[in-house]
mmCIF file of C-alpha atoms in Angstrom:
data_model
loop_
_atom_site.group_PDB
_atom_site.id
_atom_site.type_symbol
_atom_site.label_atom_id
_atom_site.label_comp_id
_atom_site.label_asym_id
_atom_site.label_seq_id
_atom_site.Cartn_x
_atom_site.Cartn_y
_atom_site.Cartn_z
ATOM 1 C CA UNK A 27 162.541 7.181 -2.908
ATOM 2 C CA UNK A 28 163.180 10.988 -2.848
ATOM 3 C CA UNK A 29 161.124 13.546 -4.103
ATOM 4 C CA UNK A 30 160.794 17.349 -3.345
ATOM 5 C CA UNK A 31 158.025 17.843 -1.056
ATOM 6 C CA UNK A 32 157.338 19.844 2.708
ATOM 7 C CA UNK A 33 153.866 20.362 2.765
ATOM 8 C CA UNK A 34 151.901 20.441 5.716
ATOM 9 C CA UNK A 35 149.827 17.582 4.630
ATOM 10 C CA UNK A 36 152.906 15.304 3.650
ATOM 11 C CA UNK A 37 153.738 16.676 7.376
ATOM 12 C CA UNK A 38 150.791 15.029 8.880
ATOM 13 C CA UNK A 39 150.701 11.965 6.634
ATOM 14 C CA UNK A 40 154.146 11.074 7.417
ATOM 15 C CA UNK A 41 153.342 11.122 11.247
ATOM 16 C CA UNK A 42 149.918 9.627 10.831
ATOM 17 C CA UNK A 43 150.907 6.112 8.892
ATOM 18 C CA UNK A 44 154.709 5.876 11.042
ATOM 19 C CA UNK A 45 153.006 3.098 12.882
ATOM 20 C CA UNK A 46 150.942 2.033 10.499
ATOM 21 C CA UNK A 47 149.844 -1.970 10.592
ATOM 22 C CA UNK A 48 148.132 -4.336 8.517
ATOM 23 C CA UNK A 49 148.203 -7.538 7.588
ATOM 24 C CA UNK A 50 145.875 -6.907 4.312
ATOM 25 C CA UNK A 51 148.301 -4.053 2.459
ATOM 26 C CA UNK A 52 151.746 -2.718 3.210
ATOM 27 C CA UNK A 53 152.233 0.862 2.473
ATOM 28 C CA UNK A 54 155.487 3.164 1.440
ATOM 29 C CA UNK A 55 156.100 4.682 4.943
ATOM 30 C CA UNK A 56 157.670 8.070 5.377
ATOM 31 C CA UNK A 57 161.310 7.948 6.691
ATOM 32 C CA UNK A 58 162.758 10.488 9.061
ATOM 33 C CA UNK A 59 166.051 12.375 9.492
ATOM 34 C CA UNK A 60 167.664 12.106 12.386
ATOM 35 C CA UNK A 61 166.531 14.290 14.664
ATOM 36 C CA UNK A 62 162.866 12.941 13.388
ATOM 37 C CA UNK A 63 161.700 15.936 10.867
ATOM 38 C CA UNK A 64 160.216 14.454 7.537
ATOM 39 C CA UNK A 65 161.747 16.354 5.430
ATOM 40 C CA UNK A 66 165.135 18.018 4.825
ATOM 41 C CA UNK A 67 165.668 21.183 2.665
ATOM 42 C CA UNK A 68 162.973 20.442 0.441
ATOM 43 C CA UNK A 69 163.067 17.306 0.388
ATOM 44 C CA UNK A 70 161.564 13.824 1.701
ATOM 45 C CA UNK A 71 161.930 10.528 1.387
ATOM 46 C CA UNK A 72 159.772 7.210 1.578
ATOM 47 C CA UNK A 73 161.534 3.479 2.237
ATOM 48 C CA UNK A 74 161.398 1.341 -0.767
ATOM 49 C CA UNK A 75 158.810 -1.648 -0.442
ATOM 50 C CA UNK A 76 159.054 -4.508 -2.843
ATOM 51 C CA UNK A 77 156.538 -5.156 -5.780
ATOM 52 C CA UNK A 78 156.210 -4.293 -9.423
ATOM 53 C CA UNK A 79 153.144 -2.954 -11.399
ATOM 54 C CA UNK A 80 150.464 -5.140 -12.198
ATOM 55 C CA UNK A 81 149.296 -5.960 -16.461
ATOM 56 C CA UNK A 82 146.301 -3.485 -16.643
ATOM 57 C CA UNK A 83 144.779 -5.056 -19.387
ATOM 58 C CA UNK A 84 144.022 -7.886 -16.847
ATOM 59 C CA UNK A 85 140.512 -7.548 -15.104
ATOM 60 C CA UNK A 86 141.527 -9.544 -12.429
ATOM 61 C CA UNK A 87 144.319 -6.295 -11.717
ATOM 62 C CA UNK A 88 141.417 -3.947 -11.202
ATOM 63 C CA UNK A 89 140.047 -6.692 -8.514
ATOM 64 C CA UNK A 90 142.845 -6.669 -7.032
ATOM 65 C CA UNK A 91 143.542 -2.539 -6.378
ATOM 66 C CA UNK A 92 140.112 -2.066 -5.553
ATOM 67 C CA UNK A 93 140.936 -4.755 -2.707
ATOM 68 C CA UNK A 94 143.923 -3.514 -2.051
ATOM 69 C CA UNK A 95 142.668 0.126 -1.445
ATOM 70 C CA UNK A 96 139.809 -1.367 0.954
ATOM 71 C CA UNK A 97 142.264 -3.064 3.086
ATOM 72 C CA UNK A 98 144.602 0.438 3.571
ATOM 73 C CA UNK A 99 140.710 1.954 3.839
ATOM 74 C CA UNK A 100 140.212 0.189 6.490
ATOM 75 C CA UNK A 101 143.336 0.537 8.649
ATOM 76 C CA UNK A 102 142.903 4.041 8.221
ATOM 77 C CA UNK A 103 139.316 4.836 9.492
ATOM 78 C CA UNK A 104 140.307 5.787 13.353
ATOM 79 C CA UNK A 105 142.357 8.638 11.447
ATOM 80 C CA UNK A 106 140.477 12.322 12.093
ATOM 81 C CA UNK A 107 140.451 15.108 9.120
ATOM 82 C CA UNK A 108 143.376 17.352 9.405
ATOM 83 C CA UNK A 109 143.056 20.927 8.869
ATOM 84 C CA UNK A 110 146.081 20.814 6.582
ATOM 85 C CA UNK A 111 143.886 19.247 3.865
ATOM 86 C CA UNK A 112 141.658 22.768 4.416
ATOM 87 C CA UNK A 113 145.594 24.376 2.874
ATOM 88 C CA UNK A 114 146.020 22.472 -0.560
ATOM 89 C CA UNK A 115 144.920 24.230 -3.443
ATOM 90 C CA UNK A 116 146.520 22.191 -6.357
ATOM 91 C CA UNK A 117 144.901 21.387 -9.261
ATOM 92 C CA UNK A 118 143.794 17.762 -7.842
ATOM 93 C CA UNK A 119 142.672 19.543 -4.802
ATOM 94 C CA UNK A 120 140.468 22.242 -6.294
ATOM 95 C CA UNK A 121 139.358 19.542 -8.916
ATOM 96 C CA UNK A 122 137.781 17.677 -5.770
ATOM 97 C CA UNK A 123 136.134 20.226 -4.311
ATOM 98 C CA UNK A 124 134.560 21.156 -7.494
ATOM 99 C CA UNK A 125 133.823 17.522 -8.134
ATOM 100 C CA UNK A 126 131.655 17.373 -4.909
ATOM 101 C CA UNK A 127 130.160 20.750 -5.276
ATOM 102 C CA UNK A 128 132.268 22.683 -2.981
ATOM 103 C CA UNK A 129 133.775 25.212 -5.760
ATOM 104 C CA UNK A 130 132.305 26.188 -8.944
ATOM 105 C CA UNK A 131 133.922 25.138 -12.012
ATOM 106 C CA UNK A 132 133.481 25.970 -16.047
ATOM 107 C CA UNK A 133 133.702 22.875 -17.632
ATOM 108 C CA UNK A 134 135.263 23.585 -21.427
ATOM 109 C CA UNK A 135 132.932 22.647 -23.535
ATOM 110 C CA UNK A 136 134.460 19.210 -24.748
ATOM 111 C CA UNK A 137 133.481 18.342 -21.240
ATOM 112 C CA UNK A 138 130.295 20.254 -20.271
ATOM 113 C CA UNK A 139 127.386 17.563 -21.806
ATOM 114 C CA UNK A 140 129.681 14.482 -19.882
ATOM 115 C CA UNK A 141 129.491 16.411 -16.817
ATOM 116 C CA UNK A 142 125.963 17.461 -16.510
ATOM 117 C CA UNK A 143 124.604 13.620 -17.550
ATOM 118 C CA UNK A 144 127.145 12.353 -14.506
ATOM 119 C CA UNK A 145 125.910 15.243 -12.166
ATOM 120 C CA UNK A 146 122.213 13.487 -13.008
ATOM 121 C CA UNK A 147 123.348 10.430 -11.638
ATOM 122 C CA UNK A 148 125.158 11.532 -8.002
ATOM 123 C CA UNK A 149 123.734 9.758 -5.199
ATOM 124 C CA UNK A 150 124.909 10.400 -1.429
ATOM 125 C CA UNK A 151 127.677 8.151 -0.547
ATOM 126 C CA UNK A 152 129.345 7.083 2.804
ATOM 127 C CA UNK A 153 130.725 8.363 5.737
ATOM 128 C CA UNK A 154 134.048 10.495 4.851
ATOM 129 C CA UNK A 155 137.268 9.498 5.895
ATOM 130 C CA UNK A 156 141.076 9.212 5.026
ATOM 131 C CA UNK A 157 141.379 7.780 1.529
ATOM 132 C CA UNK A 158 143.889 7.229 -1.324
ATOM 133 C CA UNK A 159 142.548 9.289 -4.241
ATOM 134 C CA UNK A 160 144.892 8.059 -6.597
ATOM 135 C CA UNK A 161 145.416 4.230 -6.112
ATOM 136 C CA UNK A 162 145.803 3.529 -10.172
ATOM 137 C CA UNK A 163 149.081 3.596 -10.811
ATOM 138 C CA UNK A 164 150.355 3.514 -7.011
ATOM 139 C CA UNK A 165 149.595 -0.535 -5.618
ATOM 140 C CA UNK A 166 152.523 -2.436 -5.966
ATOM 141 C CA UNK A 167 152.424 -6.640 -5.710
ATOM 142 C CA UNK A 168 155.009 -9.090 -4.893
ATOM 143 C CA UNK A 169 154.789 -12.827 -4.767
ATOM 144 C CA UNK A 170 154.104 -14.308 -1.693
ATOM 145 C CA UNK A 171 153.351 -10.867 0.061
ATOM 146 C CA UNK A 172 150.502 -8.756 0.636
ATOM 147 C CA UNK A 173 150.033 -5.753 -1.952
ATOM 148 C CA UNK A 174 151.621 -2.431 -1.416
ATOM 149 C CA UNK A 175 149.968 0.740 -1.214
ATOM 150 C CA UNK A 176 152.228 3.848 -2.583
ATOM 151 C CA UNK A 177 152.811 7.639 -2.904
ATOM 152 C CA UNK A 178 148.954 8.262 -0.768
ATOM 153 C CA UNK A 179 146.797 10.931 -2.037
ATOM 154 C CA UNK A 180 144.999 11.933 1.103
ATOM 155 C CA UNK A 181 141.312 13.063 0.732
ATOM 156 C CA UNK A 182 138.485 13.541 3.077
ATOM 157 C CA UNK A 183 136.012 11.602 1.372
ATOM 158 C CA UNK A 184 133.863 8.309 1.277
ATOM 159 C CA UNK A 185 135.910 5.316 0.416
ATOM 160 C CA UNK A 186 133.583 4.377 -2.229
ATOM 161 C CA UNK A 187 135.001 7.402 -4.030
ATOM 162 C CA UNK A 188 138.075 6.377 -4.147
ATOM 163 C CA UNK A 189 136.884 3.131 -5.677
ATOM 164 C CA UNK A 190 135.510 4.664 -7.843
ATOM 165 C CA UNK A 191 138.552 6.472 -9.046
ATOM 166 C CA UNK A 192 140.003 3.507 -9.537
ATOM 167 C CA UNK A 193 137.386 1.965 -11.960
ATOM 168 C CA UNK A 194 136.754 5.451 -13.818
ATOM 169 C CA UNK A 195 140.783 5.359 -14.573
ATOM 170 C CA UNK A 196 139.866 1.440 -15.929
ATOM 171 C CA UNK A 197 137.296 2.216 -18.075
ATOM 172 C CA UNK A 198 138.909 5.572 -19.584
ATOM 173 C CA UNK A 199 142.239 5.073 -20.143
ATOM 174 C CA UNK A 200 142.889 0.813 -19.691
ATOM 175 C CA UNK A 201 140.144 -0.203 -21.947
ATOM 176 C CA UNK A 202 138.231 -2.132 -18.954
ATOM 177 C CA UNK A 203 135.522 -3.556 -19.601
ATOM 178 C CA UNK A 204 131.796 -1.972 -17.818
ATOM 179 C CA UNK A 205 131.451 -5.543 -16.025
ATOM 180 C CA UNK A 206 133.959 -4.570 -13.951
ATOM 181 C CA UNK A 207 131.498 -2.213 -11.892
ATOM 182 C CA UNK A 208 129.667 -5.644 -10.888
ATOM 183 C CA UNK A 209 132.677 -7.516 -10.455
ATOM 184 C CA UNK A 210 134.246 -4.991 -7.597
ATOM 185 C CA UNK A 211 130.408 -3.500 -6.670
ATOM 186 C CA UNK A 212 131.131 0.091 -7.083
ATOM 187 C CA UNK A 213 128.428 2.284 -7.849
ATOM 188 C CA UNK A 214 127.735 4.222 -10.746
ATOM 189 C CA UNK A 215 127.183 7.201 -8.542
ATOM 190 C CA UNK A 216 130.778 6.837 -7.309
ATOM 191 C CA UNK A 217 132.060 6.343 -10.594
ATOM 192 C CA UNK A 218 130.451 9.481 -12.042
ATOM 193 C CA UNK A 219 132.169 11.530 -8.886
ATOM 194 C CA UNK A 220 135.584 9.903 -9.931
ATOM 195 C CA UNK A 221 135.143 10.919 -13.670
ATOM 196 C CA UNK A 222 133.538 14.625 -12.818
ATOM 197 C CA UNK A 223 136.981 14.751 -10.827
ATOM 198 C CA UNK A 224 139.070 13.769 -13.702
ATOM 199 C CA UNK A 225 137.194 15.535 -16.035
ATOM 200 C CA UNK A 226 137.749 19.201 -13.300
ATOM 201 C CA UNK A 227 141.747 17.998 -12.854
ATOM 202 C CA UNK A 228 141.968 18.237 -16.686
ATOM 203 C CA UNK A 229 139.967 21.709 -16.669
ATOM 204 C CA UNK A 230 142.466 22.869 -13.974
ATOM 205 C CA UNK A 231 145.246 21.685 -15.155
ATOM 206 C CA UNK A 232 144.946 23.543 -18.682
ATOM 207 C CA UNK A 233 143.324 26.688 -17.126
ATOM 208 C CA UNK A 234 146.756 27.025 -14.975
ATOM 209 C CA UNK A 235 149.023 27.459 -18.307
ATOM 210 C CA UNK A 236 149.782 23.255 -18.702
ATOM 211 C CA UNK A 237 150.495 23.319 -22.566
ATOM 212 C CA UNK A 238 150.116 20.479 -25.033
ATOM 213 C CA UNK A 239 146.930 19.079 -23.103
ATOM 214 C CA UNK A 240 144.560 16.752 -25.406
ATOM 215 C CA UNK A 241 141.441 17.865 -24.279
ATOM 216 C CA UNK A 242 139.313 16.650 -26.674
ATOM 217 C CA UNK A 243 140.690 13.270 -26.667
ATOM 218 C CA UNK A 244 140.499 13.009 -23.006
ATOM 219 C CA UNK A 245 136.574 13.835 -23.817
ATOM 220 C CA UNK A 246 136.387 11.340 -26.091
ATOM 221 C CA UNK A 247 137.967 8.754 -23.442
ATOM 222 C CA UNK A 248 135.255 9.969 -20.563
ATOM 223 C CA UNK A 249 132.574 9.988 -22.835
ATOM 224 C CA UNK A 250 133.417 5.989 -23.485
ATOM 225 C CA UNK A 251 133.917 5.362 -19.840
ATOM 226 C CA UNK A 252 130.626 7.576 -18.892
ATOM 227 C CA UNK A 253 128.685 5.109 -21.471
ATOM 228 C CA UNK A 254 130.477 2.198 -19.867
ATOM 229 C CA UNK A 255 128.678 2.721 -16.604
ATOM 230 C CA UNK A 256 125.016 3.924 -18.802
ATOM 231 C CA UNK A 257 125.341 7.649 -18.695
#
């Protein structure tokens, strides 16, 4: 797969996951030019892995990313923090910083009650590492082979997070069910992180000029997940 990209972190992924291993998850690994640079006049590419997208109306689907995303979690933990993450300023990047404190952000006010009811709920999580902060969407599954982990969002930050990304996307926008928090044993606290996050990419998004925007549906969809988890 091709896409336009030559940042420093897709620099640094590329080169951390080239001899990446597992027997839990296969991931979309980085492929090289010729003389070894990972990109090529703007561009880069990835080698194609096998696998289709999963039926999200299936709880047993959420199960199954959330696994998925522990396994590449896991294979990932010797990895130290690059300073190239310290360099991204896109809107998912400043929406995680302000997520975990780190920035300020003005909420609009479709979004402000949500966000200070999930703010009461934060807890401390793990120990930060590597993660995948957008696995929705991204694991791929075959038959007969292990799941595939795709297009990696790299963040510094507890791998609980990232689960809970996964379930806050469930809840909001696949019509999950709040069991599901049980059945995969994510927290609310890391839940509440994930949907301050999506709530801050939305505010970011619009705030940079993105037109057309539903903002107070999206509202309306965290709200429901927020409730979900009994915030």
């Amino acid at each position: 797969m091709f896409k336009p990209e030559t940042s420093q972190t897709y620099e640094w992924l590329a080169q951390a996951l080239a001899e990446f291993a597992s027997g839990e998850v296969r991931i979309a690994k980085a492929a090289s030019t010729q003389d070894g640079s990972w990109s090529f006049e703007g561009w880069s590419a990835t080698h194609r892995v096998e696998g289709t997208e999963p039926d999200f109306s299936a709880t047993s689907t959420w199960v199954e990313i959330i696994k998925a995303g522990r396994a590449f979690h896991r294979a990932v933990v010797h990895l130290r923090r690059p300073d190239c993450l310290d360099a991204r300023h896109d809107w998912w990047a400043r929406a995680d910083r302000a997520a975990w404190g780190e920035r300020p952000i003005q909420f609009y006010d479709e979004f402000a009650g949500i966000a200070r009811r999930l703010q009461d709920v934060l807890e401390p999580l793990s120990a930060p590492q590597i993660v995948h902060g957008d696995l929705t969407g991204n694991v791929l599954f075959a038959p007969g082979m292990v799941p595939a982990v795709i297009d990696i969002s790299p963040y510094w930050r507890p791998p609980e997070y990232a689960d809970g990304i996964v379930v806050a996307d469930a809840l909001a926008w696949h019509g999950a069910r709040p069991s599901l928090l049980d059945r995969v044993d994510v927290s609310v606290a890391a839940v509440a992180r994930a949907l301050l996050f999506r709530m801050a990419t939305t505010t970011e998004c619009v705030a940079s000029g993105v037109e057309g925007v539903d903002v107070v549906g999206e509202a309306q969809r965290y709200a429901s997940a927020a409730a979900a988890i009994g915030v």
